[in-house]
XYZ file of C-alpha atoms in Angstrom:
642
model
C -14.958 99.270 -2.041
C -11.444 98.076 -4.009
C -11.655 99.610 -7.130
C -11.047 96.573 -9.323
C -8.243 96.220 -11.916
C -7.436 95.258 -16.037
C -10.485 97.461 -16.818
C -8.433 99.303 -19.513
C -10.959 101.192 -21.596
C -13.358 103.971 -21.301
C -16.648 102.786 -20.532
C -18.304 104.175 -23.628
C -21.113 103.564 -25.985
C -18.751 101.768 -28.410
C -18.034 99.322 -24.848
C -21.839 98.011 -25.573
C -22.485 95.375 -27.830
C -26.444 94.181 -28.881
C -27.055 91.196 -29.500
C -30.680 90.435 -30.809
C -34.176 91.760 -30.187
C -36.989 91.420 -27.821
C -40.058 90.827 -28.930
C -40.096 87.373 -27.603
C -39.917 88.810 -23.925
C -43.113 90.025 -23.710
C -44.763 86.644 -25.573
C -43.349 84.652 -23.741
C -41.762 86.172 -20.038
C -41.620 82.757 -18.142
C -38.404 81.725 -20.381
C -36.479 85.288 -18.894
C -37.849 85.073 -15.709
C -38.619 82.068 -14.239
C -42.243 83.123 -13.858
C -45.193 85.555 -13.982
C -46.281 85.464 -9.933
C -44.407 86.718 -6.702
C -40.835 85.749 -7.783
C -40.786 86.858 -11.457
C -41.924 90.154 -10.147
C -39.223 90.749 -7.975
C -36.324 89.215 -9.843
C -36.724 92.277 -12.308
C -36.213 94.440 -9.454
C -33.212 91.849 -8.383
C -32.247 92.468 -12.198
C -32.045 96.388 -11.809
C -29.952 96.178 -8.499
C -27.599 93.671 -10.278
C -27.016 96.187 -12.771
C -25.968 98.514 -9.883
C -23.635 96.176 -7.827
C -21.651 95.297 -10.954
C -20.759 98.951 -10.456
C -19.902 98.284 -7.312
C -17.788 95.390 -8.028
C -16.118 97.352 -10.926
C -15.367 99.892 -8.189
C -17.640 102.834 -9.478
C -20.273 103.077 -6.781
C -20.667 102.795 -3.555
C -24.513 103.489 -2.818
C -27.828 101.871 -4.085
C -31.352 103.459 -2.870
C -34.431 101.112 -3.646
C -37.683 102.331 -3.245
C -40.931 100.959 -3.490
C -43.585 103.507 -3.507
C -47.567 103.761 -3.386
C -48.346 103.534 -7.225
C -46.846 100.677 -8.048
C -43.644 102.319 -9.345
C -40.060 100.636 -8.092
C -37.077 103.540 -8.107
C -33.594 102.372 -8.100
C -31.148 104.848 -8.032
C -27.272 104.335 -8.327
C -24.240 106.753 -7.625
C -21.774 104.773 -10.355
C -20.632 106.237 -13.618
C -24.234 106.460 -15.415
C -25.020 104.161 -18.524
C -23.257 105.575 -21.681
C -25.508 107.868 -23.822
C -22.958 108.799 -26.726
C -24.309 107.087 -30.311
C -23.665 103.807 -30.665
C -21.585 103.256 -34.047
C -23.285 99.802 -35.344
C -27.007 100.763 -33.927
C -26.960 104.862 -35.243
C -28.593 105.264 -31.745
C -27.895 105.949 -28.246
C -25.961 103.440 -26.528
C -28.605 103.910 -23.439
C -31.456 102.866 -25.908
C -29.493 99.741 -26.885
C -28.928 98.564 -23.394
C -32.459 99.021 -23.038
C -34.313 97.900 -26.081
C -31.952 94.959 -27.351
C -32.065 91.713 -25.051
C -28.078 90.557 -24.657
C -27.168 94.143 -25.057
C -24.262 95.811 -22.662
C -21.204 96.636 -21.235
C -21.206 93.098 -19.542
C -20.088 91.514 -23.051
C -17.732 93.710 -23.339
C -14.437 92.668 -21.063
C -13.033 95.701 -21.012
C -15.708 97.307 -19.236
C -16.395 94.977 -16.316
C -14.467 92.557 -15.083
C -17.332 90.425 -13.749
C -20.725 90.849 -13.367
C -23.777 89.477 -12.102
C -26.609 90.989 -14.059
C -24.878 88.736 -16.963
C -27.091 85.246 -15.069
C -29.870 86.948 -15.735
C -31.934 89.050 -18.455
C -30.772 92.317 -18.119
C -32.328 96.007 -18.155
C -34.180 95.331 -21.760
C -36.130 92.528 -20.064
C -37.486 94.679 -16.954
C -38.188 97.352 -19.946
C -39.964 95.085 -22.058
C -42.390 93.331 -18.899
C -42.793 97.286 -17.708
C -45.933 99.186 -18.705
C -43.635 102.103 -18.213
C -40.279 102.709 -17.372
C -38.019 106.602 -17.179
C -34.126 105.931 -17.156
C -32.443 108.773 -16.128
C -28.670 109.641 -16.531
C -26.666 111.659 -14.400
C -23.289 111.499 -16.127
C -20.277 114.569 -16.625
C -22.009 116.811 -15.244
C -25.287 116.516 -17.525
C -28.860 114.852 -16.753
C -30.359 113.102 -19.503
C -33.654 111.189 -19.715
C -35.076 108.526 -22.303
C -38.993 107.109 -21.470
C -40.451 104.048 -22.674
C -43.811 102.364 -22.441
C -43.819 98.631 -23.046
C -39.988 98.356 -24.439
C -40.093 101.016 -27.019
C -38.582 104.671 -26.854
C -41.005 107.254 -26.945
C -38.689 109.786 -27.441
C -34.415 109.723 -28.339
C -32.650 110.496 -25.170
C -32.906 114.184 -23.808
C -30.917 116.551 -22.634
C -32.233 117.989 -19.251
C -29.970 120.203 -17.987
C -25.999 120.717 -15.468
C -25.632 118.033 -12.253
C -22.860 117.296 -10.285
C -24.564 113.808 -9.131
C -23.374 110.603 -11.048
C -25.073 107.458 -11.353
C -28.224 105.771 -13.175
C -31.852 105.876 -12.056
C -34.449 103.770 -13.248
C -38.259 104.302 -12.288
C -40.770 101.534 -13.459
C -43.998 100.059 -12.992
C -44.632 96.891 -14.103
C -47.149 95.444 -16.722
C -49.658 94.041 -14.938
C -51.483 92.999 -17.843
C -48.410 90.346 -17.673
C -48.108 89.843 -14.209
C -50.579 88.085 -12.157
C -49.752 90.962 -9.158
C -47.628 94.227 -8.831
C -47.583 94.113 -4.804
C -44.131 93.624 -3.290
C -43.280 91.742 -0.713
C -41.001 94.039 1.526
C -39.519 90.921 3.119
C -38.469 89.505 -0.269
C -36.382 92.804 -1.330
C -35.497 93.438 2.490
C -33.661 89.687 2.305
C -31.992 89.905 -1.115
C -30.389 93.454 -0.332
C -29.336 92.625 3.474
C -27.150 89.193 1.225
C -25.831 91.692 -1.343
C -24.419 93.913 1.437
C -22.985 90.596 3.062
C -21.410 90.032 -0.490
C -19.547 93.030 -0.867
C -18.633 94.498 1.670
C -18.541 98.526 1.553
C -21.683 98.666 -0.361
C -24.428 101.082 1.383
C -27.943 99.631 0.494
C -31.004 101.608 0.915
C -34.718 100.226 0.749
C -37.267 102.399 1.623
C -40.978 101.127 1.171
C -43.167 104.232 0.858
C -46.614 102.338 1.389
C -46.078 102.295 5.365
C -42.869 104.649 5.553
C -40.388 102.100 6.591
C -36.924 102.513 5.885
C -33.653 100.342 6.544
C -30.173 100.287 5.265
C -28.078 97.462 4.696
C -23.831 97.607 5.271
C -21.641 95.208 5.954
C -17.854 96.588 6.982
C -16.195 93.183 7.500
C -18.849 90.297 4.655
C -18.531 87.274 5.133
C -16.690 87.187 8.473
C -19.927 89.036 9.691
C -22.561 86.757 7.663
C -21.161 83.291 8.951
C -22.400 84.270 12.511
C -25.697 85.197 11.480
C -26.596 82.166 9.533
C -25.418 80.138 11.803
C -26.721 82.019 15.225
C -28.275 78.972 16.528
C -25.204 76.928 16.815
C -22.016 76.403 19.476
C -19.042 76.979 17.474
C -15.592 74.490 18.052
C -13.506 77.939 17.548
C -13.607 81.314 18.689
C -12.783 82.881 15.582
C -14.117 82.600 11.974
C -11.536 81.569 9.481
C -11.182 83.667 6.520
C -9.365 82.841 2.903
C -9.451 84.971 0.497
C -7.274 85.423 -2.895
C -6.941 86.298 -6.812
C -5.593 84.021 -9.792
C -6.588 84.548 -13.396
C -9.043 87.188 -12.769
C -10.988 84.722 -10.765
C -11.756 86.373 -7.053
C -12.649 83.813 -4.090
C -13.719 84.796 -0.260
C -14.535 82.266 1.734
C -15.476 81.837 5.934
C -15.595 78.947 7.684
C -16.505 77.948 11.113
C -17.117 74.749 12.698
C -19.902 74.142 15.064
C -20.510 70.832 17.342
C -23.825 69.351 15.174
C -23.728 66.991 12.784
C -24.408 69.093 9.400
C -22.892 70.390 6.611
C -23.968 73.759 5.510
C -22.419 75.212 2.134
C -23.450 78.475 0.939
C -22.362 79.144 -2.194
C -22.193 82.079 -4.639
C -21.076 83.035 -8.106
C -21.245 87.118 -9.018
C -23.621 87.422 -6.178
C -25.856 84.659 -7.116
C -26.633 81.703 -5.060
C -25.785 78.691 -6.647
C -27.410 76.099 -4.392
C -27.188 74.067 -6.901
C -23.632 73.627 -6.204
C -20.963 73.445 -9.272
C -17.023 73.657 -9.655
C -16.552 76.349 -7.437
C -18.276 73.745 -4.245
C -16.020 70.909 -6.267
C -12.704 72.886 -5.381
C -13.205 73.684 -2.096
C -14.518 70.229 -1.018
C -11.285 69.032 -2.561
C -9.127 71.560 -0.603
C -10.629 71.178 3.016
C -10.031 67.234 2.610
C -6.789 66.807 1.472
C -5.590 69.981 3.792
C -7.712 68.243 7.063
C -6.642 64.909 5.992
C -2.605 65.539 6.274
C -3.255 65.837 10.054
C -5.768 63.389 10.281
C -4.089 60.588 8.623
C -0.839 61.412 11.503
C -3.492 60.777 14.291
C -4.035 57.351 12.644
C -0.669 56.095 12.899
C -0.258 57.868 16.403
C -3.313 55.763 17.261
C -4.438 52.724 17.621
C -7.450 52.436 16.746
C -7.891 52.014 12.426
C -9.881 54.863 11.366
C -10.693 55.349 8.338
C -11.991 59.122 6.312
C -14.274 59.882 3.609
C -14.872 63.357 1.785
C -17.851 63.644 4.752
C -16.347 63.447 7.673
C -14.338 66.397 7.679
C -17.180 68.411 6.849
C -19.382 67.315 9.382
C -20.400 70.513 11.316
C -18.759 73.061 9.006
C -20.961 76.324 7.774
C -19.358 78.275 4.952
C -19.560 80.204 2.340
C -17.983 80.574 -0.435
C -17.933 83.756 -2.681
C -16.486 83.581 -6.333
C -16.423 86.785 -8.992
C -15.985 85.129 -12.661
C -15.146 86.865 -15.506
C -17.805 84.625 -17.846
C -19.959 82.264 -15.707
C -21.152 79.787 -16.943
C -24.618 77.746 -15.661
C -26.305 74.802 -15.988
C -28.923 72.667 -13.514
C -32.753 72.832 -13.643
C -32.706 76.100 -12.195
C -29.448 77.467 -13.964
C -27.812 77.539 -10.261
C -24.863 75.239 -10.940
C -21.699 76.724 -11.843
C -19.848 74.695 -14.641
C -16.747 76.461 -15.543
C -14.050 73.887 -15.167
C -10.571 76.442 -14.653
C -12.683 78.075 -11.588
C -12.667 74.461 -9.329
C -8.336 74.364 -9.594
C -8.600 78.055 -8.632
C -10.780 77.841 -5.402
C -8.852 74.439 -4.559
C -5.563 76.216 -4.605
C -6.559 79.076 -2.874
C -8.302 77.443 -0.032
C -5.599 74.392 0.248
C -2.805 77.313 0.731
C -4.543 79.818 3.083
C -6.363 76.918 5.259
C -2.785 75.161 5.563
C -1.030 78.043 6.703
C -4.020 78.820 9.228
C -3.850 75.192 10.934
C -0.363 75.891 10.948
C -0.431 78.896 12.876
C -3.683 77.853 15.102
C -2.425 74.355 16.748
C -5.421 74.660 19.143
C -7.671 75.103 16.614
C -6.913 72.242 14.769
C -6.626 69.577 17.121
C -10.552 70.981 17.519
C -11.129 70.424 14.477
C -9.317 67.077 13.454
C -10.896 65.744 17.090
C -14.340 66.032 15.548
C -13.198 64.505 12.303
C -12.312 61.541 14.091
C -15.477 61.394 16.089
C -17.627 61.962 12.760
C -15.721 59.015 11.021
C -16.280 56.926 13.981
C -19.957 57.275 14.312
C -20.246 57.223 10.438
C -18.758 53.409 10.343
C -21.257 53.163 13.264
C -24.470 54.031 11.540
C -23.195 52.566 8.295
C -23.498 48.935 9.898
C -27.011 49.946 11.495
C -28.055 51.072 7.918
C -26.618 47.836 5.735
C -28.908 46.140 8.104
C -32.250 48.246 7.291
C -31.638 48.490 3.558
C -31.222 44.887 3.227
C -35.106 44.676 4.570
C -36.330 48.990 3.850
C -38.728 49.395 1.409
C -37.759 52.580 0.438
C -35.713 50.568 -1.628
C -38.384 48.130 -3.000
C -41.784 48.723 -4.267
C -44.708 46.860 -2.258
C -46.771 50.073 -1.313
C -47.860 50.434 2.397
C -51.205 48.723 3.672
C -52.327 52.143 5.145
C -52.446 54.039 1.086
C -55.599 54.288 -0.434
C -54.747 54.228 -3.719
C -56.247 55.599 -6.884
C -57.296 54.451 -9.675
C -55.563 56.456 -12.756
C -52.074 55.236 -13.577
C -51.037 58.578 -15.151
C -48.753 60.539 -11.978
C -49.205 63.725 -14.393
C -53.231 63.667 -13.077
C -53.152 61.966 -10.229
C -52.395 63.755 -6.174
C -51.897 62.417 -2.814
C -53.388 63.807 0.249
C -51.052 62.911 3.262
C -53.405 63.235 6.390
C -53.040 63.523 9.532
C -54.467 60.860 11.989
C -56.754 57.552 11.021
C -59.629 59.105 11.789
C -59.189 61.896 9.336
C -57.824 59.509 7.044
C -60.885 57.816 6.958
C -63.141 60.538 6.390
C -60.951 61.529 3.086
C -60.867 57.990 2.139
C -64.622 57.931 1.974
C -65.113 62.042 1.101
C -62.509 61.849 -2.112
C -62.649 61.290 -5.833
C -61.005 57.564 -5.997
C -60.181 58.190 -9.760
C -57.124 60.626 -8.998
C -56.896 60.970 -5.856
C -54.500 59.021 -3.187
C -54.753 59.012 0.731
C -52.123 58.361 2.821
C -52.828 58.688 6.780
C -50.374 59.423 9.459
C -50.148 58.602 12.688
C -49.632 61.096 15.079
C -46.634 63.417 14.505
C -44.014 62.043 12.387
C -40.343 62.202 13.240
C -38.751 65.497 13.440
C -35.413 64.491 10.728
C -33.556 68.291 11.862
C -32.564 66.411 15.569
C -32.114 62.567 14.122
C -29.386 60.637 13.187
C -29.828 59.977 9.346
C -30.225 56.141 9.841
C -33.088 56.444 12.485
C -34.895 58.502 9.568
C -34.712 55.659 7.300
C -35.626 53.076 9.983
C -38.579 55.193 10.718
C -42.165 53.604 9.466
C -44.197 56.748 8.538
C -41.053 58.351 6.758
C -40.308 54.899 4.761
C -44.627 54.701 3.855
C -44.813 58.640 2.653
C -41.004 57.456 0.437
C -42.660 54.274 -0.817
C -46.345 55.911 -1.408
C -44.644 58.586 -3.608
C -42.380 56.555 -5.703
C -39.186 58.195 -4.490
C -35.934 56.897 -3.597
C -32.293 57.693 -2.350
C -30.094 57.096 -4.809
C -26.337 57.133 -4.696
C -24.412 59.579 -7.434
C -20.911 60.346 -7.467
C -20.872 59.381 -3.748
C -23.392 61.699 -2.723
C -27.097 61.361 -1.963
C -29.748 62.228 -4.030
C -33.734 61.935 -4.397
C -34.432 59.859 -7.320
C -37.943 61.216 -8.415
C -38.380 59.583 -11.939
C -41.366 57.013 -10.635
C -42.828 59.890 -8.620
C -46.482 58.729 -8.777
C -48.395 61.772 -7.868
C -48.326 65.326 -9.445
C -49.450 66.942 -6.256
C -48.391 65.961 -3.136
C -50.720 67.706 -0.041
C -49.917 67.956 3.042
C -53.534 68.254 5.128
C -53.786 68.587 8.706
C -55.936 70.169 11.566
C -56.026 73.849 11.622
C -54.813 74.166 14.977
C -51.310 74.230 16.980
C -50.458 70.642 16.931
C -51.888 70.579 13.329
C -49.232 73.371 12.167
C -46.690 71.530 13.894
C -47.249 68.269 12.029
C -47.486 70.248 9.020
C -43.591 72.019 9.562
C -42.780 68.200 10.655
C -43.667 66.905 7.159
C -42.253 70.395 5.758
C -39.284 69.599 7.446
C -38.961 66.163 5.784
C -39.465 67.391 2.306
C -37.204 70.126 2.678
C -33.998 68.605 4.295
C -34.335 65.156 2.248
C -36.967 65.609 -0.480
C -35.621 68.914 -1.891
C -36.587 68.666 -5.527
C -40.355 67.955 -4.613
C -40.203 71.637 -3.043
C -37.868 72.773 -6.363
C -40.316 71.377 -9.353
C -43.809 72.386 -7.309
C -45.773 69.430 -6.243
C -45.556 70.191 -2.680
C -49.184 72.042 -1.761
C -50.702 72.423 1.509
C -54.856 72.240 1.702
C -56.780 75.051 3.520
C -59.607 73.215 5.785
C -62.408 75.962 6.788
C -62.503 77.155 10.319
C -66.155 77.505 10.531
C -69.424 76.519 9.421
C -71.900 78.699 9.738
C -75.523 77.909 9.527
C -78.785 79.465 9.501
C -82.008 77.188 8.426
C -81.367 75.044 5.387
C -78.485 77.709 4.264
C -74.782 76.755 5.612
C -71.484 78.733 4.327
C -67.912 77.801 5.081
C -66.024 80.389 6.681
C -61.399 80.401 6.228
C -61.213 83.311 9.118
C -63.198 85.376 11.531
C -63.452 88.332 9.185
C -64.985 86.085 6.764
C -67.483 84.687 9.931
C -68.404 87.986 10.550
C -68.829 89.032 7.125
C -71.301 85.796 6.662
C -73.138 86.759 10.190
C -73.660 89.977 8.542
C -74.372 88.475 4.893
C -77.126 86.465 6.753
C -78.478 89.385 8.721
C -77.049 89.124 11.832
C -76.411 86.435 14.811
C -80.173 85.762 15.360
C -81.235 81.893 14.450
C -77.559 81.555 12.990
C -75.459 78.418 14.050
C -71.666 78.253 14.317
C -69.267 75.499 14.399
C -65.567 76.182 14.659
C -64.036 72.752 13.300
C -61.128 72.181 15.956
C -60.012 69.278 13.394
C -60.556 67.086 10.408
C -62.478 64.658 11.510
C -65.192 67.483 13.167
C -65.957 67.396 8.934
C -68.106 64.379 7.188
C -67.229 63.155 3.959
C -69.350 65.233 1.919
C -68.405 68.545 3.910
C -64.418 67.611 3.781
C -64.785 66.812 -0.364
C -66.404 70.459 -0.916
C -64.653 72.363 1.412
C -60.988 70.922 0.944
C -60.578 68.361 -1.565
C -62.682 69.404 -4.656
C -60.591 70.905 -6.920
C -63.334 73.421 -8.122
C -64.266 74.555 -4.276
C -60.723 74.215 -2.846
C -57.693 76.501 -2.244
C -54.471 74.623 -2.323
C -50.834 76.574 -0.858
C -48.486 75.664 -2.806
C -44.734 75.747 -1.311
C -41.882 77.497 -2.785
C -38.839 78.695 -1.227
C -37.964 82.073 -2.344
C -34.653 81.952 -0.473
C -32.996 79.347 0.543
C -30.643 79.868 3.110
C -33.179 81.939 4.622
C -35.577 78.979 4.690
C -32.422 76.971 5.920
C -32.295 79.106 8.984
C -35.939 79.046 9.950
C -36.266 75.230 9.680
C -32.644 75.062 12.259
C -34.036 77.210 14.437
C -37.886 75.587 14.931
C -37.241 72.177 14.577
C -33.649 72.096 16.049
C -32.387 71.683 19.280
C -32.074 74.938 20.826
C -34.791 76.297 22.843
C -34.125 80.096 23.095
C -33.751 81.438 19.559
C -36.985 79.366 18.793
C -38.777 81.144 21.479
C -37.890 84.397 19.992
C -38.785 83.644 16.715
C -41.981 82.586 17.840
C -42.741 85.897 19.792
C -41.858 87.830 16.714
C -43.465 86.245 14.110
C -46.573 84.494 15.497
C -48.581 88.148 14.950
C -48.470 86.998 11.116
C -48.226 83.348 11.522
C -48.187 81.355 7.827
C -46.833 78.078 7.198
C -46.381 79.375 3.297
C -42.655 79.143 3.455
């Protein structure tokens, strides 16, 4: 790892500042951490590990060991310099205790001691102490161990002294409250996912995650970063050039790495981070290096056109057609805004990136002439087809009602105007339709019925999704529109009619396919629906078992067997495995699936995004190999929960 530079003091106790107190944390954790389920729980661990790669960044440490073990306990270890334990002049107490007691305490607001720093997006150690029921820090710093416990936030004791090392670095060993949290079980997947990114992100950076529950173990190292990730996340695609091309470059104390490669499909794929965090919310950072590639692209593009004959005309779009990249930006003092506080907004970084990129991608199309008549070829083709499709599209929006509001024959409606109680079941097939038209409360709740599967949007031109019938009735039913902002596309969703949107299909093959069709839909062009949680999926039963005047509903074969057994065995007992919705009647469908007090509703999330990027490319997208394997591998744990 580059040790960084302008760090110019000590990193002491008198480098850590507090800021206020945390009381609040524990009253109210959903305003530090998003949430109390799956993904609060694991961004504190995210939080401790951030703490550890702004080591890294500052050049201090090179290693990180995560472990999850049996009790409940998550150990991360660290081999950087070892959080300060000297007195802290303003608090008359250990500098240590004040980075973990006091929320908006540490070396981060200090900029002296790092130069930038992720762990400032988030909440910080005092957070993860305050949600723990107990947490040990332990210090291994010139030459000495010491150790401070707390239980709940507080210090039980002032920091010991436990004796000579010659390791260096931090340790922290918690378990967290689950008086607060609706679950302590970690998903090994989640952590696996998050640390294999960070070693993308800087490179040089050993990773360690050990799960102790089912002794697994895996390391994560990436020599080359970016150049390596760009491959991976976009495996499934046939790239225009051999090689990645790599910028990278330092003004202000502003760092930007970048890859780019350009593939022959139709999409744009950004990636973008800020201090290790994905902002896929966009922000300045995006801003600059849109900027860049089209007026770099465009100089050569613009001497085709008067080579040519033909009048072609660019946008911002067309030279991005087909590009995957990422971009990787260290800032001194981020700063965030969006829903989900994943939008950079500092203005100075967008010049920075934009100069950066427009100077090192220049020089490269310079030196690569091969290369870029690839490239500038497809940015012809993409503004060619785009002035194609724009003329097919004038003519559908002039008659699409995704852009008026007559609501499609085929809804049954309800009856409550108020979108904050009201849900929509989109079903698949008329027959099923029919049965939850007659089978639901009409009050609040909404039936839309598909036929057969809809379009799959990851292989279609965007103006055959709009001219599509069942895509424009599930837009219209829901209140949703495309809107145009600052020349880009986004889902308007301030007349969204229904609170909960469900998507409820057959539990079988081709009903899990219709159900990643609509998933599809909603992720690749209904993205906030996903974002702000209305998306749910309903759980039909698989069986019905009945013996006499007694009948249970049964959600898997252990549960059928645990009936059987329930009703004393397989003698006079009747089973029915429903193949499909319409197997149901009305009355069975309402109590099984629809009745809010019987039901059990998925809802969607994504926990990471570019992962969930990947998976929907490589199911619903035109090559048939890496599906295949995907499907091998993961259909022994099939879920559509993505």
């Amino acid at each position: 790892m580059s040790k960084q530079h302008h760090i110019t003091k000590d990193y002491t106790a008198d480098s850590i500042q507090s800021l206020e107190g945390i009381e609040h944390i524990r009253l109210r954790p959903s305003m530090y951490i998003g949430d109390i389920g799956i993904r609060g729980l694991h961004h504190l661990v995210s939080e401790v590990i951030d703490n550890s790669v702004d080591e890294a960044l500052a050049g201090f440490c090179n290693k990180i060991w995560v472990t999850i073990q049996k009790n409940g306990f998550i150990t991360i270890l660290d081999n950087g310099r070892g959080i300060p334990i000297e007195i802290h002049k303003k608090e008359g107490k250990s500098a240590l205790e004040v980075v973990m007691t006091k929320i908006g305490a540490g070396g981060k607001f200090d900029k002296n001691s790092y130069k930038v720093s992720g762990g400032l997006h988030g909440v910080g150690l005092s957070c993860v102490n305050a949600l723990s029921k107990k947490l040990i820090v332990t210090i291994y710093r010139n030459g000495k161990v010491y150790e401070q416990e707390y239980l709940k936030g507080k210090a039980l004791y002032p920091v010991k002294f436990l004796g000579k090392t010659n390791m260096q670095g931090t340790k922290i060993n918690y378990l967290a409250d689950y008086s607060i949290f609706n679950s302590i079980t970690y998903n090994y997947e989640i952590l696996a996912n998050r640390l294999k990114e960070l070693s993308f992100l800087n490179k040089g950076l050993y990773l360690f995650l050990k799960d102790e529950r089912n002794n697994i173990k895996e390391y994560f190292f990436s020599k080359n970063g970016l150049k390596e990730y760009l491959p991976i996340l976009d495996k499934n695609k046939e790239f225009l050039t051999k090689d990645v091309i790599f910028i990278e470059g330092e003004k202000d104390n502003t760092i930007v790495e970048v890859a780019m490669q350009y593939n022959t499909s139709f999409k744009e794929k950004i990636y973008s981070y800020v201090n290790n965090i994905n902002t896929y919310e966009g922000g300045t950072h995006l801003s600059g290096f849109r900027r860049a590639l089209t007026r770099t692209l465009k100089k050569y593009a613009d001497v085709y056109g008067i080579l040519s004959k033909d009048k072609v005309e660019f946008t911002g779009d067309d030279f991005r057609e087909g590009i995957t990249a990422i971009i990787s930006v260290r800032v001194m003092e981020p700063q965030f805004e969006g829903q989900t506080k994943t939008k950079l907004s500092n203005h100075e970084v967008g010049g920075i990136v934009d100069k950066i990129v427009g100077e090192m991608l220049n020089s490269y199309l310079e030196e690569h002439p091969s290369d870029r008549k690839k490239i500038i070829d497809k940015v012809i083709l993409a503004a060619k087809a785009r002035q194609a499709a724009k003329k097919a599209r004038e003519l559908i929006q002039k008659k699409n009602p995704i852009y008026n509001s007559i609501l499609p024959g085929k809804l049954a409606d309800c009856s409550l105007n108020n979108p904050e109680n009201c849900e929509i079941y989109l079903v698949e097939g008329d027959s099923a339709g029919g049965t939850a038209k007659q089978g639901r409360d009409r009050n609040f709740q909404a039936i839309l019925p598909l036929r057969g599967k809809i379009l799959n949007v990851e292989k279609a031109m965007q103006y055959k999704i709009f001219e599509n019938e069942e895509i424009k009735n599930i837009f219209t039913s829901l209140g949703v529109f495309i809107d145009t902002e600052e020349n880009k596309e986004i889902l308007n969703i301030k007349k969204l009619r229904y609170n909960k949107i469900i998507i409820m299909t057959d539990a079988d093959i081709d009903g899990s396919h219709i159900s990643t069709l609509i998933l599809t839909l909603f992720f690749r062009y209904m993205n906030p629906l996903i974002e702000k949680g209305h998306i749910y999926i309903a759980t039909p039963p698989l069986y019905l078992i009945r013996k006499g005047n007694h009948y249970r509903y049964a959600w898997s074969d252990k549960e059928r067997e645990n009936i059987i057994n329930q009703l004393g065995g397989r003698k006079y007992v009747y089973i029915q495995r429903y193949k499909g919705l319409g197997e149901m009647n009305a009355e069975q469908l309402w109590e099984t699936t629809m009745n809010p007090k019987n039901r059990t509703l998925r809802k969607v999330n994504i926990e990471n995004y570019s992962e969930a990027d990947n998976i929907f490319s490589i199911l619903m997208g035109d090559e048939v190999p890496p599906r295949r394997n995907f499907i091998e591998k993961n259909a022994i744990h099939a879920k559509i929960d993505v």
